[in-house]
Short mmCIF file of C-alpha atoms in Angstrom, two decimals:
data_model
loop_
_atom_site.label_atom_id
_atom_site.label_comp_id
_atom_site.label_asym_id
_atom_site.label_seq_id
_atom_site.Cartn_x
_atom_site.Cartn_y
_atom_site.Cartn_z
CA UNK A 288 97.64 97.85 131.37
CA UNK A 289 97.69 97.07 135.28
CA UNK A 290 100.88 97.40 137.44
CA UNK A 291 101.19 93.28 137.71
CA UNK A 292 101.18 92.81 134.18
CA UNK A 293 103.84 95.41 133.40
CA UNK A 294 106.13 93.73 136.36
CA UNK A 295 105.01 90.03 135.27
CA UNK A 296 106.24 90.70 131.84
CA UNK A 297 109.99 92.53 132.94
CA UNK A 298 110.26 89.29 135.24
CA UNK A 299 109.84 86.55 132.24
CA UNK A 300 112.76 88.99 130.13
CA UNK A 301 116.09 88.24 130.12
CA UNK A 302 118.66 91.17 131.49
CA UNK A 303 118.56 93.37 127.93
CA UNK A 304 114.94 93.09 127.54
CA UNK A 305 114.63 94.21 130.88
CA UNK A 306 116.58 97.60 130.93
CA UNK A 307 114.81 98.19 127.33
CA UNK A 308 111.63 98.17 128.88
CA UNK A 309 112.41 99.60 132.28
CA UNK A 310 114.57 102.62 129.99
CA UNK A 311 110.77 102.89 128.17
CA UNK A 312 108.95 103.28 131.33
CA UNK A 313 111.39 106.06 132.82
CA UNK A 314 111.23 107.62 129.63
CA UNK A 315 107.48 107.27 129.43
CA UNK A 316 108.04 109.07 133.17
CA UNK A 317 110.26 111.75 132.79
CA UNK A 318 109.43 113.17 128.82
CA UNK A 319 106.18 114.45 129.95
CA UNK A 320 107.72 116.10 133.27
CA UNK A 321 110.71 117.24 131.34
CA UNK A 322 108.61 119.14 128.86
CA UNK A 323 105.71 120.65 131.10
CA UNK A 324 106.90 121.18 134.15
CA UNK A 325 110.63 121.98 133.86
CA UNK A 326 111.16 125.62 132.71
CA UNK A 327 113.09 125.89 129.02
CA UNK A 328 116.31 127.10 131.18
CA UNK A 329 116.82 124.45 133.04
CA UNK A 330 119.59 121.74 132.25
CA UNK A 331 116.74 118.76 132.57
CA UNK A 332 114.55 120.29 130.28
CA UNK A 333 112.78 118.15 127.52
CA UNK A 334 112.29 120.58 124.37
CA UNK A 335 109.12 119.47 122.72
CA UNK A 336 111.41 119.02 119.20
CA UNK A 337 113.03 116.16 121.34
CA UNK A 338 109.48 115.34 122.66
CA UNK A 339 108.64 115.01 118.48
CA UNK A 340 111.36 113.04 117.68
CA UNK A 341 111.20 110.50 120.68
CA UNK A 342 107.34 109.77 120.00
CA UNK A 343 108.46 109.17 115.88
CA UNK A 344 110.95 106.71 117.20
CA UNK A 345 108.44 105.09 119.19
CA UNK A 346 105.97 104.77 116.32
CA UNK A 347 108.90 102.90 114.51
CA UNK A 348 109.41 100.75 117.00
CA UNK A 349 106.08 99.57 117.25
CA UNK A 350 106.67 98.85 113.40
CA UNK A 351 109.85 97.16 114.26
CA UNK A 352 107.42 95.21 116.64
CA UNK A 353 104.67 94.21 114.07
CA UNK A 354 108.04 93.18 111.92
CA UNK A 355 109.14 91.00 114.54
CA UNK A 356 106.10 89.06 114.75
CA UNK A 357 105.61 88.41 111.07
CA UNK A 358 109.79 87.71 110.64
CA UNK A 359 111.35 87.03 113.79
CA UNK A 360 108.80 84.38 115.30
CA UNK A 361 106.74 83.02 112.27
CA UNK A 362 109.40 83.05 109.68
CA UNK A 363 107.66 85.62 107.09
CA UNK A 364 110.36 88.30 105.50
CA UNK A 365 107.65 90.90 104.64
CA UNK A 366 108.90 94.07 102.54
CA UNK A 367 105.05 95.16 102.40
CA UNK A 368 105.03 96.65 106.03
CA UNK A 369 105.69 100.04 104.89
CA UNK A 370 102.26 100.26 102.87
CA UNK A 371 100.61 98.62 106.05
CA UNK A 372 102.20 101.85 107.56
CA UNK A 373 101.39 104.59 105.11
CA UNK A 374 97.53 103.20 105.30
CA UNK A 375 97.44 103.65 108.80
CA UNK A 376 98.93 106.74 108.30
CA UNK A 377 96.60 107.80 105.76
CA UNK A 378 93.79 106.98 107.46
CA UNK A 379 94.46 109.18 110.43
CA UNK A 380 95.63 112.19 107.71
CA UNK A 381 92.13 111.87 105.71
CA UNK A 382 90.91 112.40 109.65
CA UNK A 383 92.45 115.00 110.12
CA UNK A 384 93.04 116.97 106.87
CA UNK A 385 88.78 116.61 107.10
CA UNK A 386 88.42 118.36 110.32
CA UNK A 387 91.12 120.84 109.99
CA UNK A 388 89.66 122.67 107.35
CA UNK A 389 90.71 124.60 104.34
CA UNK A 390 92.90 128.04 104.31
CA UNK A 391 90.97 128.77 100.61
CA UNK A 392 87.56 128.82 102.43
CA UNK A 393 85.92 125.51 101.43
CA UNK A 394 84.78 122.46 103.36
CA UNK A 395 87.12 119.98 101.09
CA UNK A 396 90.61 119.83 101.68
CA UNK A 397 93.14 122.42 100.00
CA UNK A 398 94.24 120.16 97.51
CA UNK A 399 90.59 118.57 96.50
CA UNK A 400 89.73 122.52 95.95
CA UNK A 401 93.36 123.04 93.71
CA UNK A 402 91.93 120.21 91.39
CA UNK A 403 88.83 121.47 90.76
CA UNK A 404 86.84 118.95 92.84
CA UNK A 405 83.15 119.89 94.08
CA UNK A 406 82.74 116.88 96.66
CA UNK A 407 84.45 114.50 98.55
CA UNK A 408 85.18 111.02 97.17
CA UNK A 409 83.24 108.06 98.67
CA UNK A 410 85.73 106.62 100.55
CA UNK A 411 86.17 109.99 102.68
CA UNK A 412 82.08 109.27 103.62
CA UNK A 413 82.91 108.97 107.34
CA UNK A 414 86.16 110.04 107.46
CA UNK A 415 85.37 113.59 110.07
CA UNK A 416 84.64 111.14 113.04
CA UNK A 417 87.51 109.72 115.45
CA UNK A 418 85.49 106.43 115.67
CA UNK A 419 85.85 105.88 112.03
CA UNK A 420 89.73 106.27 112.32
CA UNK A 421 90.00 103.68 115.27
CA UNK A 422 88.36 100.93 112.62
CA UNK A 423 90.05 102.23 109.79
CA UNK A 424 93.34 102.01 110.76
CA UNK A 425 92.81 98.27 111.30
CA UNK A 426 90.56 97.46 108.82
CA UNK A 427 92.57 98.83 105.60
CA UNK A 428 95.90 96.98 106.62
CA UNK A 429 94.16 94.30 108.05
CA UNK A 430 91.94 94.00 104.50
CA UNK A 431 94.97 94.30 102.52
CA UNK A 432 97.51 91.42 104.88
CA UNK A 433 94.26 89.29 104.24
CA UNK A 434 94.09 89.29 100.89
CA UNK A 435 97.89 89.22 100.23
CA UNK A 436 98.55 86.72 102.68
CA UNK A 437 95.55 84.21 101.48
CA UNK A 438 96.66 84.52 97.68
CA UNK A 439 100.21 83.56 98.69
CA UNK A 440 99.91 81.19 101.80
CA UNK A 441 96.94 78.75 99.65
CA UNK A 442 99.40 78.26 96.84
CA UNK A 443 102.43 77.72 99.66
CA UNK A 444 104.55 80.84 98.30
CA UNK A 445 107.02 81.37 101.09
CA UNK A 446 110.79 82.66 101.00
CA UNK A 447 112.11 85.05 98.61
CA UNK A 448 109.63 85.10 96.25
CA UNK A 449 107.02 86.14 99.28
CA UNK A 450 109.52 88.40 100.13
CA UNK A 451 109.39 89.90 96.21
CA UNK A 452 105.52 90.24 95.92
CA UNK A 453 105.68 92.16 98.98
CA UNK A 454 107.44 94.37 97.96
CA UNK A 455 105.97 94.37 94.49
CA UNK A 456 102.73 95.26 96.22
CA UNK A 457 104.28 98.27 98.14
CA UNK A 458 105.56 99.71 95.16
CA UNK A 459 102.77 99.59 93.28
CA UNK A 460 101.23 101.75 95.73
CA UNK A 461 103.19 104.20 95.78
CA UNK A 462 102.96 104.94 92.22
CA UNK A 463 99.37 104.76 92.55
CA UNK A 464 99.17 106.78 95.39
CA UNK A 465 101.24 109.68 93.69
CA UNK A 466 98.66 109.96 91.14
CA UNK A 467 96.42 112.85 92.03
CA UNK A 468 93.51 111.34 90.88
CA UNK A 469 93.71 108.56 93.41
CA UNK A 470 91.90 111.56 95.66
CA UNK A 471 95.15 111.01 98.30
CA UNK A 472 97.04 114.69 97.70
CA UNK A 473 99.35 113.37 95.04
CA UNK A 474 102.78 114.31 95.25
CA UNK A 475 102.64 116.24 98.66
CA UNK A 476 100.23 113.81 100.19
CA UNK A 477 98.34 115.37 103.37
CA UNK A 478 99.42 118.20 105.87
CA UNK A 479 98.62 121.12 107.19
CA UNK A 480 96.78 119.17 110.02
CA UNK A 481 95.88 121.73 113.15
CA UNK A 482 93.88 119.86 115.87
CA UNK A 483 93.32 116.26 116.72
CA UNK A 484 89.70 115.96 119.09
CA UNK A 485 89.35 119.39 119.28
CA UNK A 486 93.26 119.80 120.47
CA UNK A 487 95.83 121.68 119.31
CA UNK A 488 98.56 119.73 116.96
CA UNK A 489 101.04 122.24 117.66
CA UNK A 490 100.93 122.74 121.70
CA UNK A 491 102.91 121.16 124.16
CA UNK A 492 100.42 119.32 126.00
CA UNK A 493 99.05 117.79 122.99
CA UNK A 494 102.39 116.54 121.59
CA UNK A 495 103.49 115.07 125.15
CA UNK A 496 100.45 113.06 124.89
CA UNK A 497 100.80 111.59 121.57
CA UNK A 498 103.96 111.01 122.99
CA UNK A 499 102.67 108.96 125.68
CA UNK A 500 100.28 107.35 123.90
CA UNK A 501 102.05 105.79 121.65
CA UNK A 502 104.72 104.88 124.89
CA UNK A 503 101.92 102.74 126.42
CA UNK A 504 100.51 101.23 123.46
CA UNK A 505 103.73 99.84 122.68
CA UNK A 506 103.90 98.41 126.23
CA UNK A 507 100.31 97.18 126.00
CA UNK A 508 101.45 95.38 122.77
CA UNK A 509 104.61 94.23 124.21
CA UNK A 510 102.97 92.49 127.09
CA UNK A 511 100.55 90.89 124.41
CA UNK A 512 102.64 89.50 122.54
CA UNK A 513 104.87 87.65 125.14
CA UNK A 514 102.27 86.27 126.78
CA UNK A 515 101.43 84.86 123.45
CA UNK A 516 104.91 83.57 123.07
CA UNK A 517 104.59 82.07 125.95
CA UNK A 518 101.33 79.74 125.11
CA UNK A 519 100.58 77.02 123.14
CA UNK A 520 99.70 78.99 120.60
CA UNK A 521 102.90 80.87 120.41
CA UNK A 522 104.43 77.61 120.88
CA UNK A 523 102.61 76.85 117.25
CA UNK A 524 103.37 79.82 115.42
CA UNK A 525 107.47 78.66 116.41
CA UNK A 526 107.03 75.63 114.90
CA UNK A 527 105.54 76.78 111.86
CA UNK A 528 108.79 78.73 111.17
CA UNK A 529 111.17 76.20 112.30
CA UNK A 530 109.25 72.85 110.85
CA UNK A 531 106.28 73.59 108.72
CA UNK A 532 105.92 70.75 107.06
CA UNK A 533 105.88 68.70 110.38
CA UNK A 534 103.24 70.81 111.46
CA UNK A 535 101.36 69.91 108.55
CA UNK A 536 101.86 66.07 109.08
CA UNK A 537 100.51 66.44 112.84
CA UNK A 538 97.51 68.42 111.37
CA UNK A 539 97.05 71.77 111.83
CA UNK A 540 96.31 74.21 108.82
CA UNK A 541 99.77 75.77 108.41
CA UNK A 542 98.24 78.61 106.15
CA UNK A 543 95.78 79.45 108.40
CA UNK A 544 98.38 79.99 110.73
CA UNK A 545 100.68 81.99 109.22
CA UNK A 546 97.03 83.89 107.81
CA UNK A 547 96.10 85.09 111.00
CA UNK A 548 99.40 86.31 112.53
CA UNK A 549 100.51 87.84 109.12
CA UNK A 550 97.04 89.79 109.58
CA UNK A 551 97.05 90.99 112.93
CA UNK A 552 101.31 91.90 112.11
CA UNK A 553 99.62 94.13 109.28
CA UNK A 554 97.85 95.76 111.83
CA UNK A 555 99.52 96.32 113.85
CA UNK A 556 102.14 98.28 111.58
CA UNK A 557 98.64 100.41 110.58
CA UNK A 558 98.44 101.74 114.21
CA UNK A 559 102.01 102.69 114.03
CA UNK A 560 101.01 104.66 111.19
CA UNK A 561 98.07 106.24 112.53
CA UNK A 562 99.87 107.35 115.41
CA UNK A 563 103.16 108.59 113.72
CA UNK A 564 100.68 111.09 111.21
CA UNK A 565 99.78 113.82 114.15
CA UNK A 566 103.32 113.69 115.35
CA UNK A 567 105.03 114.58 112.07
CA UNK A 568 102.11 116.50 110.71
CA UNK A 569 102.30 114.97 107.17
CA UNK A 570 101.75 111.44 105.34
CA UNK A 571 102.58 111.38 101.59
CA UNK A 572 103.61 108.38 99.17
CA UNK A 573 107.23 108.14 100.16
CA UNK A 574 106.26 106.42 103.34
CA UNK A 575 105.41 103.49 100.66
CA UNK A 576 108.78 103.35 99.43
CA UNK A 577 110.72 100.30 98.88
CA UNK A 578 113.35 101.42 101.03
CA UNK A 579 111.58 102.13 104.26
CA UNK A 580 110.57 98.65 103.97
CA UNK A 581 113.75 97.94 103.88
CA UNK A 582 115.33 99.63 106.78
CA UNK A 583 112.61 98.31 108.81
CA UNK A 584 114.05 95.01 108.55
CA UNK A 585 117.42 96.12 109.35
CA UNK A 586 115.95 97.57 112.66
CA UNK A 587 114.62 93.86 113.56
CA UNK A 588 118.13 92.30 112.23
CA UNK A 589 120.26 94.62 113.80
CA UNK A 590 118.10 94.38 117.87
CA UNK A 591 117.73 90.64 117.34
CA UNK A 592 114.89 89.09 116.04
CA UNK A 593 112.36 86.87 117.55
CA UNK A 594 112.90 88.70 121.10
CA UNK A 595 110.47 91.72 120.70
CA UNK A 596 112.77 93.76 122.74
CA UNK A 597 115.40 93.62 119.86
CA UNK A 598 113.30 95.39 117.61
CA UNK A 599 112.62 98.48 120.04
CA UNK A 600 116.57 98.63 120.22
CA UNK A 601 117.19 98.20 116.49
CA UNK A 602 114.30 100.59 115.54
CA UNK A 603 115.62 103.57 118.15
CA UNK A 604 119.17 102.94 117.48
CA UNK A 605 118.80 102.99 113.42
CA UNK A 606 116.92 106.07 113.56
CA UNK A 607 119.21 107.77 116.01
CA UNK A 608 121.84 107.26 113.52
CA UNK A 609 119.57 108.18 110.63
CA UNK A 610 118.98 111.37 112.31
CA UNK A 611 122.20 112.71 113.01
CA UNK A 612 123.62 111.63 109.73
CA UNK A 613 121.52 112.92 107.25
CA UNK A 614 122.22 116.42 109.34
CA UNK A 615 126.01 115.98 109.89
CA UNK A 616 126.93 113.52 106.36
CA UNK A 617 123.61 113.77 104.26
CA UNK A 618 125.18 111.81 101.50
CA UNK A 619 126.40 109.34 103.33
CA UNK A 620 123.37 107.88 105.17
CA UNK A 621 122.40 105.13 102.42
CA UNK A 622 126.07 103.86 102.31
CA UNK A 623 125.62 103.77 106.51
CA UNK A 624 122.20 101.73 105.64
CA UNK A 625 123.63 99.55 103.10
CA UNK A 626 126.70 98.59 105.43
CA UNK A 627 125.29 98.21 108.49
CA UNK A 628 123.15 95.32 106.62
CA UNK A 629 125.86 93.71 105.07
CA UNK A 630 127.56 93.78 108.60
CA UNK A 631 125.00 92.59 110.44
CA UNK A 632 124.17 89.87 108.18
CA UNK A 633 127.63 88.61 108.15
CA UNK A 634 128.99 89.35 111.86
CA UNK A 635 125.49 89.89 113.75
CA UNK A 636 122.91 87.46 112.81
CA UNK A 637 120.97 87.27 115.92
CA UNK A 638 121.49 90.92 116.26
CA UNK A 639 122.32 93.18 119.25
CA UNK A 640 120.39 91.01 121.51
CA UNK A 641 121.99 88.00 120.61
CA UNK A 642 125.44 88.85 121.14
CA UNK A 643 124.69 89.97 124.76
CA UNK A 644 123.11 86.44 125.46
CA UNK A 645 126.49 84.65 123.91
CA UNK A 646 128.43 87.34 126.34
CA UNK A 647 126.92 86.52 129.17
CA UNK A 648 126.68 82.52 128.31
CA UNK A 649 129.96 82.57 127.95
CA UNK A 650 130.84 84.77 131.61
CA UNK A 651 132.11 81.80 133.86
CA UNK A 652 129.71 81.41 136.87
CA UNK A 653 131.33 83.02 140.44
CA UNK A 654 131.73 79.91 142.80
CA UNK A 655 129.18 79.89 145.87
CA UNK A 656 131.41 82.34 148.55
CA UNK A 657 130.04 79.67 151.28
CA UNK A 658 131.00 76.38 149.37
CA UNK A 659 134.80 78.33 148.41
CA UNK A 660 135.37 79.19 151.83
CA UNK A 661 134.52 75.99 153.20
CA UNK A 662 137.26 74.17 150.88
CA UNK A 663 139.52 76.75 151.57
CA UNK A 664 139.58 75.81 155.24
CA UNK A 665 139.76 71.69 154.28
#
């Protein structure tokens, strides 16, 4: 992404969206210097456990950004992104538990050789090459939005009950996925991964750039998807959400519409996946859960949705708070999750990002210091 279209972008952003992306780009900066060349004594040093945790965030909020799309600007309260997630995720793990290798001496992966199994599964054919992954990880979310979204946009299922088969879908997943026969790990899902292109999971180097990575794909994507916004075509996908059946009268093909960005939104969420896998080091059927749908939506909610920049807010801020309680108040981290919905659904409803818009709408405008000093002297 070139210098003018990073600097085009933070000039069409209001204030907020601004320091959120300019905060990204320092951070994008300083991490890797932090970590590499800063010695572990030093005050400014970037421990590559922070390193870890920063580039998991990020990976979220490129989630929070797929999300965002889908809910914020075409109207489309998806609890399925979590399985569009996990695939990418498990797409990059089948990569990478495949060229790895086994500790018990066999070309399959540990828990393939625990099971008795003599060969891999046809849908690993391919999986040892990095090219394979890059399709993959677009293809199997992609395939799976398409098919979802044309079953439920040609018979004009919208709302809640979109909203329910969603989520219906990502549950059923997960069971099947924690079935060992599904040829996925079962319970513990994939790990143990050691290099990534011939590079070391577990060095520095290799973790700072995952880190940054993932830092400039979510710029790359940012950028996309405001200059969409700002089109015609963005212009469309608006009015879908806000007046779809005067869309229809004027003659576009609503479903096709909402087909395509619903699509691309899935993924989108499967490259957040592939790229959160080598940064954790494991992908197993909890990332399918019903509940990490969930919280992605309060990420969007609580930044503001239908402003891009809110969901990169909402998604660090959540998980920031995520972290520290489930070390400092374990048990009280779903209560946390549970109110801060009902909060922000009640007192926030255009999040974070909106209430700093009403703020500063409401700031009366300083008086030109020319125009006051001249009817000071009448």
């Amino acid at each position: 992404m070139s210098r003018s279209v990073i600097l085009s972008t933070l000039q069409r952003e209001p204030l907020l969206g601004k320091l959120t992306l300019s905060l990204l780009i320092l951070m994008l900066i300083y991490i890797p210097i932090g970590n590499l060349l800063i010695p572990a004594g030093n005050i400014l040093h970037v421990s590559t456990y922070t390193v870890t945790l920063l580039g998991k965030y990020l990976c979220y909020a490129l989630l929070a950004l797929a999300l965002d799309l889908a809910w914020g600007y075409l109207g489309i309260l998806s609890l399925g992104h979590g399985a569009f997630f996990a695939l990418g995720g498990y797409v990059m793990g089948m990569h990478l538990s495949r060229n790895s290798g086994s500790s018990l001496g066999s070309a399959l992966p540990d828990f393939m050789v625990s099971l008795g199994w003599d060969s891999i599964p046809w849908f690993w054919t391919g999986s040892q090459y990095f090219v394979w992954v890059l399709v993959m990880m677009l293809f199997v979310p992609g395939l799976l939005g398409f098919v979802l979204g044309w079953l439920c946009f040609r018979s004009r299922v919208s709302g809640v009950y979109l909203s329910i088969i969603t989520q219906a879908m990502t549950y059923a997943l997960m069971l099947a996925f924690f079935r060992n026969e599904m040829g996925f790990g079962g319970n513990n899902g994939l790990t143990d991964f050691k290099t990534l292109l011939g590079f070391n999971l577990t060095a520095d180097a290799t973790r700072v750039a995952l880190f940054a990575i993932t830092g400039i794909v979510i710029l790359a994507v940012y950028a996309f998807l405001r200059s969409v916004m700002n089109t015609r075509l963005g212009k469309l996908i608006i009015a879908t959400r806000d007046a779809e059946m005067r869309v229809r009268f004027v003659g576009f093909r609503v479903e096709h519409i909402k087909l395509a960005v619903f699509v691309f939104s899935a993924m989108l969420a499967g490259v957040a996946g592939a790229l959160y896998v080598p940064q954790v080091g494991i992908i197993n059927p909890g990332e399918f859960a019903p509940l990490m749908s969930i919280e992605i939506i309060v990420w969007v909610a609580l930044g503001g949705r239908a402003t891009l920049y809110g969901a990169i807010i909402g998604a660090f801020a959540v998980n920031y708070a995520k972290t520290w309680l489930t070390a400092a108040l374990p048990d009280a981290w779903l209560f946390f999750l549970g109110a801060l919905f009902v909060l922000v659904t009640i007192f926030l409803k255009d999040g974070i990002a909106g209430l700093v818009a009403r703020k500063r709408a409401a700031e009366p405008e300083e008086p030109d210091q020319p125009a006051a000093a001249q009817e000071g002297a009448a």
